[in-house]
Short mmCIF file of C-alpha atoms in Angstrom, two decimals:
data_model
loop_
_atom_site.label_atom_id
_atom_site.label_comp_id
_atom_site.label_asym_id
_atom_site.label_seq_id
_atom_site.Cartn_x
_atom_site.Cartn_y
_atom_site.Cartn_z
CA UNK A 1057 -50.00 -0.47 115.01
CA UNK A 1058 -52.28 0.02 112.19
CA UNK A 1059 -52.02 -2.26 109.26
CA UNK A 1060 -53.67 0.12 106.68
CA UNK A 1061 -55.48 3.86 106.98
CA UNK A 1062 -58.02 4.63 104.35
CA UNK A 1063 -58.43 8.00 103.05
CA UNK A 1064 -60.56 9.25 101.02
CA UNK A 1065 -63.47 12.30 100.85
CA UNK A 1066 -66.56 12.09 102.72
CA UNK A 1067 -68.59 11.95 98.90
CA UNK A 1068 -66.85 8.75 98.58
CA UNK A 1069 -67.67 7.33 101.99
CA UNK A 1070 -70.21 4.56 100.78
CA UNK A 1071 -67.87 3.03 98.73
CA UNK A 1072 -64.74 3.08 101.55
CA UNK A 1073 -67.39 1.62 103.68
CA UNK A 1074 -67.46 -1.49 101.73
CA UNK A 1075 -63.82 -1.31 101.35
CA UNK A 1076 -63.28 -1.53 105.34
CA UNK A 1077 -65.47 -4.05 106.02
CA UNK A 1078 -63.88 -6.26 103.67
CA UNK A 1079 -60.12 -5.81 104.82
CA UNK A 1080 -61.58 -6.05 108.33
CA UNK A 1081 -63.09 -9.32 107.77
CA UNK A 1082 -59.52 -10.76 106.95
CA UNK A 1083 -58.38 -9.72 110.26
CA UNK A 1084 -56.90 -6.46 109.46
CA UNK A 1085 -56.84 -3.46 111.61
CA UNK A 1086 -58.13 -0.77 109.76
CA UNK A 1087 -58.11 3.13 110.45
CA UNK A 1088 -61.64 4.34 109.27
CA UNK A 1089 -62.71 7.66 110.73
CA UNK A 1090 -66.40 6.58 110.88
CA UNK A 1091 -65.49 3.26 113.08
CA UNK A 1092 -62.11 4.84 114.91
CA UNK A 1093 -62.99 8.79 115.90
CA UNK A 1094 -64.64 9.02 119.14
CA UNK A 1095 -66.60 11.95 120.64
CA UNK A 1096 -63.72 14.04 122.20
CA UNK A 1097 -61.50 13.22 119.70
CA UNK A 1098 -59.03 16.03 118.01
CA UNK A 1099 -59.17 15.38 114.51
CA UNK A 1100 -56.15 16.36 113.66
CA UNK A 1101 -54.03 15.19 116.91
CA UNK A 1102 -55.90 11.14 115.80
CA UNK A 1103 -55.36 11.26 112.35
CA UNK A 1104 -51.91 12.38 112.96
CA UNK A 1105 -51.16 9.84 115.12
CA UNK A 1106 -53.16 7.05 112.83
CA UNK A 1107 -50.76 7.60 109.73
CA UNK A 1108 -47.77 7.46 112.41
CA UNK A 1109 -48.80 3.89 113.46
CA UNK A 1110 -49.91 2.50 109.76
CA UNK A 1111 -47.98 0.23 108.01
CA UNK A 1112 -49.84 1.16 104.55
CA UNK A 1113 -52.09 3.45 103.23
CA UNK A 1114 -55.24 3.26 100.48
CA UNK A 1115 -55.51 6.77 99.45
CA UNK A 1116 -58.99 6.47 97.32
CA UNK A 1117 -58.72 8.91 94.24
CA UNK A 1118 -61.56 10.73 92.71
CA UNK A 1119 -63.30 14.24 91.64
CA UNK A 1120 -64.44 14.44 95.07
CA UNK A 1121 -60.73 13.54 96.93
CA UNK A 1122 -58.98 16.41 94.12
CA UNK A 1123 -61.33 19.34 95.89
CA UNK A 1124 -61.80 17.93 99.27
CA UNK A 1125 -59.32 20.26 102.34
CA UNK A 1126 -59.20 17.00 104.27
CA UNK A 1127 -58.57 14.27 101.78
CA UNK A 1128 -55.81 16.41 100.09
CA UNK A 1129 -54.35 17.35 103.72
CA UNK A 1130 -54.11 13.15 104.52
CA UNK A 1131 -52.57 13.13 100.85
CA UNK A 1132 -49.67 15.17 101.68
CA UNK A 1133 -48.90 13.96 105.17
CA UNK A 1134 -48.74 10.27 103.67
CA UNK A 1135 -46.79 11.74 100.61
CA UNK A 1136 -44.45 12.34 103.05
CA UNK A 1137 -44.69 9.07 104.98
CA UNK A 1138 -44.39 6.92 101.98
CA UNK A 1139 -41.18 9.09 101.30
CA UNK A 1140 -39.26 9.08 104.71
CA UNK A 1141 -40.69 5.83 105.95
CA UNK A 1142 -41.22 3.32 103.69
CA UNK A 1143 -45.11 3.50 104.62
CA UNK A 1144 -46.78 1.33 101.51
CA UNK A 1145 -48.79 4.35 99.49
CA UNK A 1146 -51.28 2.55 97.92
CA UNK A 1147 -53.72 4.79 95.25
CA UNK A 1148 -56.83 3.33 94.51
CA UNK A 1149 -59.19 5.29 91.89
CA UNK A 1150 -62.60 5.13 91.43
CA UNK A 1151 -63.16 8.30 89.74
CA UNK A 1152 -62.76 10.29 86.14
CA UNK A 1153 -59.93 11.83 87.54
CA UNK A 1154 -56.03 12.53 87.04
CA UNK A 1155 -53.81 10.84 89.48
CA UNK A 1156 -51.34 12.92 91.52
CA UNK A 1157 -47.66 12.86 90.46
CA UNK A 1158 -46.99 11.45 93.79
CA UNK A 1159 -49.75 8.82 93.23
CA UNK A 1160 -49.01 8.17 89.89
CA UNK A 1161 -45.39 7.14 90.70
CA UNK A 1162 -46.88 4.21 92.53
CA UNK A 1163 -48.20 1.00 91.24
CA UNK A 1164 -52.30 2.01 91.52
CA UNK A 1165 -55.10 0.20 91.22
CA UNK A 1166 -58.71 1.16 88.52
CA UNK A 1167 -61.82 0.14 90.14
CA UNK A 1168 -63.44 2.29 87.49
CA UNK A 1169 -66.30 0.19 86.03
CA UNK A 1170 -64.91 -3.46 87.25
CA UNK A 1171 -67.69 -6.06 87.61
CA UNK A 1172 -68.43 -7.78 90.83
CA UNK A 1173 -65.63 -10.60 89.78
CA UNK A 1174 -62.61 -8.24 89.01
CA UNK A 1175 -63.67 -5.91 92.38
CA UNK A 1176 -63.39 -9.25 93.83
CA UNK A 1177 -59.67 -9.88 92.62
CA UNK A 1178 -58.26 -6.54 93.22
CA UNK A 1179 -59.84 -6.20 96.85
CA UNK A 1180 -58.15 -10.23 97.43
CA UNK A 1181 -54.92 -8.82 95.76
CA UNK A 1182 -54.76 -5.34 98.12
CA UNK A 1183 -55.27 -8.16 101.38
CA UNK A 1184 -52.58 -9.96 100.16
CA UNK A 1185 -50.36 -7.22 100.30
CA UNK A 1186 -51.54 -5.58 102.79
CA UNK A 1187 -50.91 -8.53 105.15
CA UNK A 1188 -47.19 -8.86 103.43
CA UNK A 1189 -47.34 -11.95 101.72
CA UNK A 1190 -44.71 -12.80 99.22
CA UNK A 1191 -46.20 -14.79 96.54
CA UNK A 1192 -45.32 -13.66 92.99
CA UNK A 1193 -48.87 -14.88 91.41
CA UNK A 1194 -51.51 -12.62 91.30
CA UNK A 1195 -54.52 -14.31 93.25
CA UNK A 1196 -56.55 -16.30 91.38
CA UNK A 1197 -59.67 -14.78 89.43
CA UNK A 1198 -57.88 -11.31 89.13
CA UNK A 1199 -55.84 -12.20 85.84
CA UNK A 1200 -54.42 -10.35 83.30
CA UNK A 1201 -56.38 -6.71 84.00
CA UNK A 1202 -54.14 -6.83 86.99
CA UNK A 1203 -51.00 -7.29 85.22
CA UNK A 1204 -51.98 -4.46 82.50
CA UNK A 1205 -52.24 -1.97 84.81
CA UNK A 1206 -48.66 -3.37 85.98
CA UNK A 1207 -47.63 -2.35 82.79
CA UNK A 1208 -49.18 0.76 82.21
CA UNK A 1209 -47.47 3.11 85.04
CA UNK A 1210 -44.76 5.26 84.11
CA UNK A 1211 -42.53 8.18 85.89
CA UNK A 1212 -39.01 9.21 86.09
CA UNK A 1213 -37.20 6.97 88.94
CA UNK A 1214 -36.88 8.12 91.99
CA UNK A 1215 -33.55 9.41 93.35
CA UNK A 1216 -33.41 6.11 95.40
CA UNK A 1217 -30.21 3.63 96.27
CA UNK A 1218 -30.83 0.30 94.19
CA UNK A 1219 -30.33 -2.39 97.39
CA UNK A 1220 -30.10 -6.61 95.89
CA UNK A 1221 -33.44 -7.90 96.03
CA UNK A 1222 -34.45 -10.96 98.57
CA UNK A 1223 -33.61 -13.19 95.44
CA UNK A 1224 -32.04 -12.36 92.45
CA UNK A 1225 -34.39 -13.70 89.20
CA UNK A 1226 -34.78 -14.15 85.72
CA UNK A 1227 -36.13 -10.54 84.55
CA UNK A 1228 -38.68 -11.38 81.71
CA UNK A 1229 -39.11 -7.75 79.23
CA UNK A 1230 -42.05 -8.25 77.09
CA UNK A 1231 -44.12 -5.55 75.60
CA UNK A 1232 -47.81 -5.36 76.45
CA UNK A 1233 -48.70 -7.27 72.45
CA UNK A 1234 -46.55 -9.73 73.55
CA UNK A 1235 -47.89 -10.62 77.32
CA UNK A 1236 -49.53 -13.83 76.56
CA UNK A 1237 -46.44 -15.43 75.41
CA UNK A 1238 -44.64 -13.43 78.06
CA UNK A 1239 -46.86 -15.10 81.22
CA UNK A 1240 -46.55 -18.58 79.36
CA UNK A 1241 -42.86 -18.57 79.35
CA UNK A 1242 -42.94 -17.03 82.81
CA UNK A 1243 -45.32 -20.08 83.82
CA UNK A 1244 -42.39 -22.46 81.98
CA UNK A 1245 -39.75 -21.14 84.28
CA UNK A 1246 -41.53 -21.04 87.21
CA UNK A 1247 -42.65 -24.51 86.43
CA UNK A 1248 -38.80 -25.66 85.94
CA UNK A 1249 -37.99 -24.19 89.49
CA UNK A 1250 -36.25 -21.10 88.44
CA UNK A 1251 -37.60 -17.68 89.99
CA UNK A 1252 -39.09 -14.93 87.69
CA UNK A 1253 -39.75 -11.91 88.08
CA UNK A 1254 -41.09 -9.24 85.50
CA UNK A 1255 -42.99 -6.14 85.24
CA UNK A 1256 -46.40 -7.61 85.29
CA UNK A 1257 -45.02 -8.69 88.97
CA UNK A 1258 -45.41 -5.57 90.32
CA UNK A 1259 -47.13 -5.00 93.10
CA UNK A 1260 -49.65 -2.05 94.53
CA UNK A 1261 -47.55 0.42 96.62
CA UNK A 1262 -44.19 -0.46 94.62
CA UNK A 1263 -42.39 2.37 93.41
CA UNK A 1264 -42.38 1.03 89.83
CA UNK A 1265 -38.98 2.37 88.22
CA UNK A 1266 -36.92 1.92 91.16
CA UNK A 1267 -37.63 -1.36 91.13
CA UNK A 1268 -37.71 -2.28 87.94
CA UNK A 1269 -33.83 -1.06 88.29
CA UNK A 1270 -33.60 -3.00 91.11
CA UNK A 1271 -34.89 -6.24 89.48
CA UNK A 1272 -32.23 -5.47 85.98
CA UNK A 1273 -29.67 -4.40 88.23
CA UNK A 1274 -29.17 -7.95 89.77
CA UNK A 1275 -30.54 -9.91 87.31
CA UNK A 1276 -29.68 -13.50 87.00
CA UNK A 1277 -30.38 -12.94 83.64
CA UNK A 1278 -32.47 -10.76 81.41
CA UNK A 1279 -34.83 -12.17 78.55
CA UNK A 1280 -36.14 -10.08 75.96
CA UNK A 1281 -38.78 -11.27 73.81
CA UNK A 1282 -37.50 -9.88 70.42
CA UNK A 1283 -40.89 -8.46 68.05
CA UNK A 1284 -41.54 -5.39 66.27
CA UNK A 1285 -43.73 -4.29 69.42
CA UNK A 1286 -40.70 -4.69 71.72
CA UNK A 1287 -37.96 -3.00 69.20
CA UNK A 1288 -40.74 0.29 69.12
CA UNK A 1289 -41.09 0.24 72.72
CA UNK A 1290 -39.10 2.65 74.68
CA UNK A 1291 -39.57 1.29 78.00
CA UNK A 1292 -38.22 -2.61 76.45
CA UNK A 1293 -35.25 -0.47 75.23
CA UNK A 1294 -34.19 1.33 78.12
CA UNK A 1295 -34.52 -1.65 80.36
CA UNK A 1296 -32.12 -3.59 77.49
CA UNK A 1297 -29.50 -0.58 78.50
CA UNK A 1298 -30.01 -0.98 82.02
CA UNK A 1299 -29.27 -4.03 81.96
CA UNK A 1300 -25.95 -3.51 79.54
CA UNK A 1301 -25.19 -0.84 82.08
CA UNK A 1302 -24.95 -3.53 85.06
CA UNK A 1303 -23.30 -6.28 82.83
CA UNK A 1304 -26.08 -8.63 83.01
CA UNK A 1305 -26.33 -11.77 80.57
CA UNK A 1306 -29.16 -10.88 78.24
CA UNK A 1307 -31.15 -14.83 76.80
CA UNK A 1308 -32.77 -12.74 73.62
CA UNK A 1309 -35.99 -14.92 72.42
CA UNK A 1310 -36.92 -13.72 68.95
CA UNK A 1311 -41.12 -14.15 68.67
CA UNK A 1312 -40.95 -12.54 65.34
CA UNK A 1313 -39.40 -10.24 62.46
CA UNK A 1314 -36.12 -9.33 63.01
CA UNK A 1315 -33.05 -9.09 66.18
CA UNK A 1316 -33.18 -6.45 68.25
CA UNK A 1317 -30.25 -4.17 67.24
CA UNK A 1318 -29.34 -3.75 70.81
CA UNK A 1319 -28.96 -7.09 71.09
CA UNK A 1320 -27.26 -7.82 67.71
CA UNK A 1321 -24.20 -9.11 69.32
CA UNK A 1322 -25.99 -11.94 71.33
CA UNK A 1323 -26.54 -15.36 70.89
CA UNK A 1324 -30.40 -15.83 70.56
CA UNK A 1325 -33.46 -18.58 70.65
CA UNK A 1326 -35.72 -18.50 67.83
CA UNK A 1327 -39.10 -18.98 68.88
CA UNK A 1328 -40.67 -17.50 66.19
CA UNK A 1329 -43.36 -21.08 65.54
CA UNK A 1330 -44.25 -19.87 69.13
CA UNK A 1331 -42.69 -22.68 71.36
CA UNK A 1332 -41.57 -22.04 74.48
CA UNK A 1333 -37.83 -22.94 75.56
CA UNK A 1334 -36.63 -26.67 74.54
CA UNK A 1335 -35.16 -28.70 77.61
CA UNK A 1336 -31.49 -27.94 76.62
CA UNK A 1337 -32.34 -24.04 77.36
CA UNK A 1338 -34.11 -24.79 80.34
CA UNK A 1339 -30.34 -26.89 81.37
CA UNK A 1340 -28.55 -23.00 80.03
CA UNK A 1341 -30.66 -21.16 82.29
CA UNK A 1342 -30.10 -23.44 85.15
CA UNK A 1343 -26.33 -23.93 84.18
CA UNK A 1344 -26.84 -19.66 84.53
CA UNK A 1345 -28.52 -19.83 87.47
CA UNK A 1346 -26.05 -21.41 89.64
CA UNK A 1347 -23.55 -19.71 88.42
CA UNK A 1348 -24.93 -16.49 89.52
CA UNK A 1349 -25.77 -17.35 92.67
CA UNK A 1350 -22.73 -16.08 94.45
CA UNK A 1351 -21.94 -13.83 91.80
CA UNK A 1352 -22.09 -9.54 91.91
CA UNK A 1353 -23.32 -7.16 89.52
CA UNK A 1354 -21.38 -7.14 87.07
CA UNK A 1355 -19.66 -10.27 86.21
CA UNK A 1356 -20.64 -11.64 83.04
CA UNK A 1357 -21.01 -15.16 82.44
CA UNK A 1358 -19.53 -17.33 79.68
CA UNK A 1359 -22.65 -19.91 80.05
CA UNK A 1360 -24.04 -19.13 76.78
CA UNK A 1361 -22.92 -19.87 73.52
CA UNK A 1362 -20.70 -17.73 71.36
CA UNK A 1363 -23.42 -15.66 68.70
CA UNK A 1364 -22.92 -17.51 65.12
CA UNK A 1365 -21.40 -15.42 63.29
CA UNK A 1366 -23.78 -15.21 60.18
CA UNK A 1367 -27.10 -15.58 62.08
CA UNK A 1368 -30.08 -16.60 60.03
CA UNK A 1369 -32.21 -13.35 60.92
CA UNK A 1370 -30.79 -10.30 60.45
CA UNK A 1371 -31.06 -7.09 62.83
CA UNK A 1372 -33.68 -4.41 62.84
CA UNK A 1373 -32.34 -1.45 60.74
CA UNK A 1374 -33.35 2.37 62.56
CA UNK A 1375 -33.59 5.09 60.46
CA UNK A 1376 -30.62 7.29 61.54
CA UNK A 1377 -33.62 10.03 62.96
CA UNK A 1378 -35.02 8.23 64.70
CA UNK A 1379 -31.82 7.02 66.90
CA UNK A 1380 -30.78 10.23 67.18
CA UNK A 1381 -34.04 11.33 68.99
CA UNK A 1382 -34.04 8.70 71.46
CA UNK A 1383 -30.54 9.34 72.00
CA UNK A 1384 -31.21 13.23 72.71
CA UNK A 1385 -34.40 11.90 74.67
CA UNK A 1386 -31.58 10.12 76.74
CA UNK A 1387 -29.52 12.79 77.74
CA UNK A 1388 -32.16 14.96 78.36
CA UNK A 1389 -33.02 12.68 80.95
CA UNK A 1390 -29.88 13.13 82.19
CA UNK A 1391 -29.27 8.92 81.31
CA UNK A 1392 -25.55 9.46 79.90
CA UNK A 1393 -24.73 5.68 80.06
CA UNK A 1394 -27.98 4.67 78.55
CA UNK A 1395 -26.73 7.77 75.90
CA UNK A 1396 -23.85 6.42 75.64
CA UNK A 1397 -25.24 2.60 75.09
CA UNK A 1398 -27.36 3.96 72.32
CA UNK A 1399 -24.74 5.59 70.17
CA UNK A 1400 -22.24 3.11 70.37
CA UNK A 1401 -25.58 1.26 68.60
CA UNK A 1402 -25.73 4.09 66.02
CA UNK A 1403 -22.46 3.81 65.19
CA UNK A 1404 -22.17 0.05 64.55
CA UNK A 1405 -25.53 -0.44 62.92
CA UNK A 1406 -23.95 2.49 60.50
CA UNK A 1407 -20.86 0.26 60.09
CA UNK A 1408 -23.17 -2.86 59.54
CA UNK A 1409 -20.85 -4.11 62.12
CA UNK A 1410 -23.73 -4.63 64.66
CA UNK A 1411 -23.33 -8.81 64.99
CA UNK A 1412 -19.62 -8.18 65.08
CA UNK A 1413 -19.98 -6.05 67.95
CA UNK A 1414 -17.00 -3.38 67.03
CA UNK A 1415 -15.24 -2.33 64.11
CA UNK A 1416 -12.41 -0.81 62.80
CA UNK A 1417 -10.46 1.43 60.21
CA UNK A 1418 -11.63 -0.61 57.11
CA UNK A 1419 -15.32 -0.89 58.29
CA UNK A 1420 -15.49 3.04 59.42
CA UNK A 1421 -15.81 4.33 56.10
CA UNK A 1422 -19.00 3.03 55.31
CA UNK A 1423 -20.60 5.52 58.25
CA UNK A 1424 -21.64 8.38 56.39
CA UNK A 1425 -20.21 11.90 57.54
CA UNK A 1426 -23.94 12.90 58.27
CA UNK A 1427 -24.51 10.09 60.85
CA UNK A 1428 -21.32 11.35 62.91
CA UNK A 1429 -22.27 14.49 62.49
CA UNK A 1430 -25.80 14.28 64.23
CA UNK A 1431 -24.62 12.23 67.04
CA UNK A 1432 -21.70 14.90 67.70
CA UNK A 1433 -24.54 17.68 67.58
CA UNK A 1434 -26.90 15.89 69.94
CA UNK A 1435 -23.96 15.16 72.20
CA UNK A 1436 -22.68 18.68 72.30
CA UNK A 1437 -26.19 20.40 72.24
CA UNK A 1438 -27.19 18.83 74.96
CA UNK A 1439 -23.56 19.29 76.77
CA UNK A 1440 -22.93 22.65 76.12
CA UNK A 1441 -19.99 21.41 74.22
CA UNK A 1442 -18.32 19.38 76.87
CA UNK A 1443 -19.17 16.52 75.13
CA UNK A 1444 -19.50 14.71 71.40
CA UNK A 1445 -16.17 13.83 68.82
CA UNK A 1446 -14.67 17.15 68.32
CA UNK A 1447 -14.86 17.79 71.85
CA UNK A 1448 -12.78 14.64 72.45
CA UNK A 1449 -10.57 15.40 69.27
CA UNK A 1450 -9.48 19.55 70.69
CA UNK A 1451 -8.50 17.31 74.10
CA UNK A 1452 -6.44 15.09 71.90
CA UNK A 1453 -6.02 14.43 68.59
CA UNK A 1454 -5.54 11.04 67.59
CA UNK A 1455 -3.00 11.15 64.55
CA UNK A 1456 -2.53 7.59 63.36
CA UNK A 1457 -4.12 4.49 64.71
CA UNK A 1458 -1.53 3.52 67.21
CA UNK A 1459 -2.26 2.18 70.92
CA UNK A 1460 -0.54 5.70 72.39
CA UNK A 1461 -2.90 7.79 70.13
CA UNK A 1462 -5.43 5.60 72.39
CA UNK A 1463 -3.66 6.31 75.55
CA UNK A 1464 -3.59 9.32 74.97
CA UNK A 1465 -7.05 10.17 74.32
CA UNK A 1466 -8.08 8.14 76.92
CA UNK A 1467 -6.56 10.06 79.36
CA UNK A 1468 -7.58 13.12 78.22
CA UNK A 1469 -11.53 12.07 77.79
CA UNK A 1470 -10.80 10.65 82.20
CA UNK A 1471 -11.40 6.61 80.87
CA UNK A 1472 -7.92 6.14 83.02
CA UNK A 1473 -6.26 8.69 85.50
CA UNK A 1474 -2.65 8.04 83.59
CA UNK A 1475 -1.38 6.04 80.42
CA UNK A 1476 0.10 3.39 82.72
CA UNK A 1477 -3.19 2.94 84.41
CA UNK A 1478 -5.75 0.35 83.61
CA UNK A 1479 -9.33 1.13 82.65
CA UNK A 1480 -12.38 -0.27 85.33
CA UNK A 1481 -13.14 -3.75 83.79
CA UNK A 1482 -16.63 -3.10 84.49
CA UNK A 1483 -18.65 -0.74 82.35
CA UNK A 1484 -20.70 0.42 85.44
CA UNK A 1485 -17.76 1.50 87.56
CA UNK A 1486 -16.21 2.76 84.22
CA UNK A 1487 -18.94 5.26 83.75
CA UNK A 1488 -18.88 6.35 87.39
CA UNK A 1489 -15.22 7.76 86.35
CA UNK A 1490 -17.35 10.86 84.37
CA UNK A 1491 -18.52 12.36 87.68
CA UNK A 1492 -21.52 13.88 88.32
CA UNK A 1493 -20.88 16.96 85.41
CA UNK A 1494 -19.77 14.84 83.74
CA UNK A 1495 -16.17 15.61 82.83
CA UNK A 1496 -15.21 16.93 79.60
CA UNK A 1497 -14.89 14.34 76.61
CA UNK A 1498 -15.59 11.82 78.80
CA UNK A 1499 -18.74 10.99 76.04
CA UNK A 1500 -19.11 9.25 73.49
CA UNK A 1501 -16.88 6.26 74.84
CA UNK A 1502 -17.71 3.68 72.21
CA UNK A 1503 -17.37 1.02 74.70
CA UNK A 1504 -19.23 -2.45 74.37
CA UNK A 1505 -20.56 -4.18 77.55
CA UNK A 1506 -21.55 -7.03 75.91
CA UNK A 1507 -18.28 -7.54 74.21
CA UNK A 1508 -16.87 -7.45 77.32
CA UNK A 1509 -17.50 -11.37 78.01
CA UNK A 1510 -14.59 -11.73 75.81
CA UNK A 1511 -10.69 -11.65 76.25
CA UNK A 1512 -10.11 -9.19 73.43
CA UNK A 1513 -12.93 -6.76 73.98
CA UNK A 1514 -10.40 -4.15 74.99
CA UNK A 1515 -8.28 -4.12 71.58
CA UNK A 1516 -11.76 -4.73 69.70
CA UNK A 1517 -12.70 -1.40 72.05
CA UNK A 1518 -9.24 0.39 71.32
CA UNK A 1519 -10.11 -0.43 67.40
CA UNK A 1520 -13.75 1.25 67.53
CA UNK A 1521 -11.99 4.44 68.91
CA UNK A 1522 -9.36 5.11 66.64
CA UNK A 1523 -11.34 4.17 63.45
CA UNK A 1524 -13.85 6.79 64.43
CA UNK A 1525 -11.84 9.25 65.37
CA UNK A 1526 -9.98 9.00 61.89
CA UNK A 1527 -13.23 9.04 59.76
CA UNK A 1528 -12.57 11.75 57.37
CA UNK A 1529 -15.44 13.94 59.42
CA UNK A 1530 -13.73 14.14 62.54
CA UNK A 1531 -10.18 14.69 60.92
CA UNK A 1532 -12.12 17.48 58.98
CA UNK A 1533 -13.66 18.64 61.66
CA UNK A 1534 -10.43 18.44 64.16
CA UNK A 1535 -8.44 21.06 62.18
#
C-alpha cells in the first residue's frame, strides 16, 4: 500500500522533490517516479498500479501540469479514483493557474508565495492528514491562512448520499468578516467540552459541500453569527435552509445590526458588546447536547426558550428584488426546498409577520399584489407552470377559509395522498412527497420548519395557506 502518490509535471520536479522528502521523513511511503521507477519498468503498467495501491493523492497544479500529456493523464485516472474509491484527491497549487473543476471541488491547498513558516504549516497539516489523524485543530503555526482557504472553495454538491458523521457537533456559520469571533467562540465550546465543527474545519481532500451537508444535516445544533456580512452572504443563507430543511435547532448569536430574517422566529443571544456565551448558555447547549445524543434528524428540541415576542432588535428588511433573485437562483439550482424555505420568508417579511412565524386572513392584506405576483412568476418560470399560486388555485380553488378548502388543496398540491390522511410531521420527509419532477402544485407550500417545535404549527400552517390563497391577487387571478 501506498500512503500518498505525487503527481505533478517534470517542470515542477524540484519543488515535488522537496515535497517527498519531507512526507518521507515522517515515515510515509511515498510514490515518486524519480525514487520508485526502476530500469525495466513500464510506465504505464507502475503508475497504474501505484494509484491502485494509494490511499491519497497530491496532484501539484501549475502552468506546467495544465499542458503536460502525463500529468493530465495521472489527473484523470485519480479523478476517477477519488470518485469510485474514496482515494483522498488532494490539489496542491503552486502556479498562476486555474484549478480543474474536479480539483476545485476539493478542499486545495496555495503554496503560491508562502514564506518558509506558512510552507512549514501546510506541509505539517498535509502529514497530518495524510497519516489519518483526527484532530479538529489545525497544527500549530499554520493559523488562520489555513482556515481562509477553508472558506474560500465553492462548487455545486456532489450527487453523494449524506451518511451521520463519527460525532454529531455544534455547526458554527460565520462569514469570513466575522472569523475571529467565529474561532473564539469555537475555542469557548471546545473549551466547555462540547464538539465543534465548522467550515474553517475542513480538511484537504474533503469534498467541501457534501460535507458541509453532512455536518447541517446532523447537527446538534446550528449557530449563526447574525451581522450584515452573514445576512449578504449566500453561502451563510443556504446553510440556514439546510439546516431548516433537516429540522435542526438553530442558537442565532446576533454580533451586530439587525436578526437575520431567516431566523426571525428564533429565540436569540445578543452578543453585540462582543462577549462570548454567558455560563447559563453554555448549561442550554449542554442541556441540547444530551438531548441530541440519541436523537435523529429531524426531531426538534424544546431546550430553548420560547422567542419574546417583541424582541428588542428588529429583523433585516430585503428589498422584495432582491429575494426574488435568490429565490430564482434557488430553483435554478434545482434546490426546491431551499426555494421553498425562501418564499415562505418573502411572504412573511411582506406580512411583517416574520417574529410571529405565520399569519393569517387579517395580516395577508398588507402583502402587496406585486410581491405575490413575482414569487408566482419565478415559481412558474422556472416550472414551466407546474408550479407557483395559480397553479395551485386551477388544482383547487380554495373558496372560503375553512379546514376542507385546506384539505382539499392539500390533496390536490400531493401534501397528503387523501383528506383523511395525515401530513409527514417532518418537513424533510414532507418535501420528499413532490418527487423527483416535482409534482404539480406541490410548490409554494408555505410551511414553517421552525414553527414546527410547537403544538399548533399545523393550524398556524393551515392559516398561512388559506390567507394567501384568498389575497385579492390570487382570487383575481383564479377566475
Amino acid at each position: 500500500m501506498i500512503d500518498v502518490f505525487l503527481s505533478y509535471a517534470h517542470e515542477d520536479a524540484a519543488w515535488v522533490r522537496r515535497l517527498a522528502g519531507i512526507l518521507s521523513r515522517h515515515d510515509l511511503r511515498v510514490f515518486f517516479d524519480e525514487w520508485d521507477m526502476l530500469p525495466g519498468d513500464v510506465v504505464v503498467h507502475r503508475t497504474d498500479a501505484a494509484i491502485s495501491s494509494a490511499v491519497c493523492a497530491i496532484v501539484v497544479i501549475s502552468p506546467a501540469s495544465a499542458t503536460s500529456p502525463r500529468a493530465l493523464e495521472e489527473y484523470a485516472a485519480l479523478a476517477t479514483a477519488g470518485a469510485t474509491r474514496n482515494l483522498r484527491f488532494i490539489p496542491v497549487l503552486i502556479g498562476d493557474t486555474a484549478l480543474p473543476p474536479f480539483a476545485a471541488n476539493r478542499v486545495w491547498r496555495d503554496f503560491r508565495n508562502v514564506d518558509e513558516r506558512e510552507y512549514e504549516g501546510k506541509i505539517e497539516e498535509l502529514v497530518t492528514v495524510i497519516l489519518g489523524e483526527t484532530a479538529r485543530e489545525v497544527p500549530s503555526g499554520s493559523g488562520t491562512p489555513l482556515r481562509e482557504e477553508n472558506m474560500a472553495a465553492a462548487l455545486p454538491s456532489p450527487p453523494r448520499p449524506i451518511t451521520s458523521p463519527d460525532q454529531r457537533a455544534f455547526v458554527l456559520c460565520y462569514a469570513p468578516a466575522d472569523a475571529a469571533y467565529g474561532l473564539a467562540l469555537a475555542g469557548q465550546l471546545r473549551t466547555a467540552g462540547l464538539p465543534v465543527w465548522s467550515a474553517a474545519d475542513l480538511r484537504p481532500g474533503d469534498s467541501q459541500f457534501w460535507t458541509i451537508r453532512r455536518q447541517l444535516a446532523f447537527a446538534a445544533a446550528i449557530v449563526v453569527m447574525m451581522s450584515p456580512h452573514s445576512q449578504d452572504s449566500d453561502d451563510i443563507t443556504s446553510m440556514i435552509l439546510e439546516g431548516m430543511l433537516h429540522q435542526r435547532p438553530f442558537f442565532p448569536v446576533l454580533l451586530e445590526g439587525q436578526r437575520n430574517y431567516h431566523l426571525a422566529h428564533t429565540w436569540y443571544v445578543d452578543a453585540r458588546d462582543g462577549r462570548l456565551l454567558s455560563p447559563a448558555e453554555l448549561d442550554l447547549l449542554r442541556e441540547l447536547d444530551a438531548a441530541q445524543g440519541a436523537g435523529q434528524p429531524g426531531e426538534p428540541s424544546p431546550v430553548f426558550p420560547t422567542p419574546p415576542a417583541r424582541p428588542a432588535v428588529g429583523t433585516v428588511r430585503v428589498p422584495p428584488a432582491a429575494s426574488l433573485e435568490r429565490l430564482g437562483t434557488y430553483l435554478s439550482d434545482g434546490e426546491f426546498a431551499h426555494a421553498d424555505l425562501q418564499t415562505t420568508a418573502v411572504v412573511l417579511e411582506a406580512a411583517d409577520r416574520l417574529d410571529e412565524g405565520w399569519m393569517g386572513a387579517r395580516h395577508v392584506r398588507r402583502i402587496p399584489s406585486s410581491v405575490l405576483a413575482g414569487i408566482d412568476a419565478v415559481w412558474a418560470d422556472h416550472s414551466h407552470g407546474r408550479q407557483g399560486f395559480r397553479a395551485q388555485a386551477a388544482l383547487a380553488r380554495v373558496r372560503r377559509a375553512r379546514h376542507a378548502d385546506f384539505l382539499a388543496l392539500s390533496v390536490a398540491c400531493g401534501w397528503r395522498s387523501s383528506a383523511d390522511a395525515a401530513v409527514p410531521r417532518r418537513y424533510r420527509e414532507f418535501t420528499d412527497l413532490a418527487g423527483p419532477g416535482p409534482r404539480n402544485g406541490f410548490y409554494p407550500t408555505l410551511r414553517n420548519p421552525q414553527n414546527e417545535l410547537f403544538l399548533d404549527w399545523y393550524d398556524q400552517w393551515t392559516a398561512t395557506v388559506l390567507a394567501v390563497q384568498l389575497h385579492p391577487w390570487n382570487e383575481r387571478n383564479s377566475r
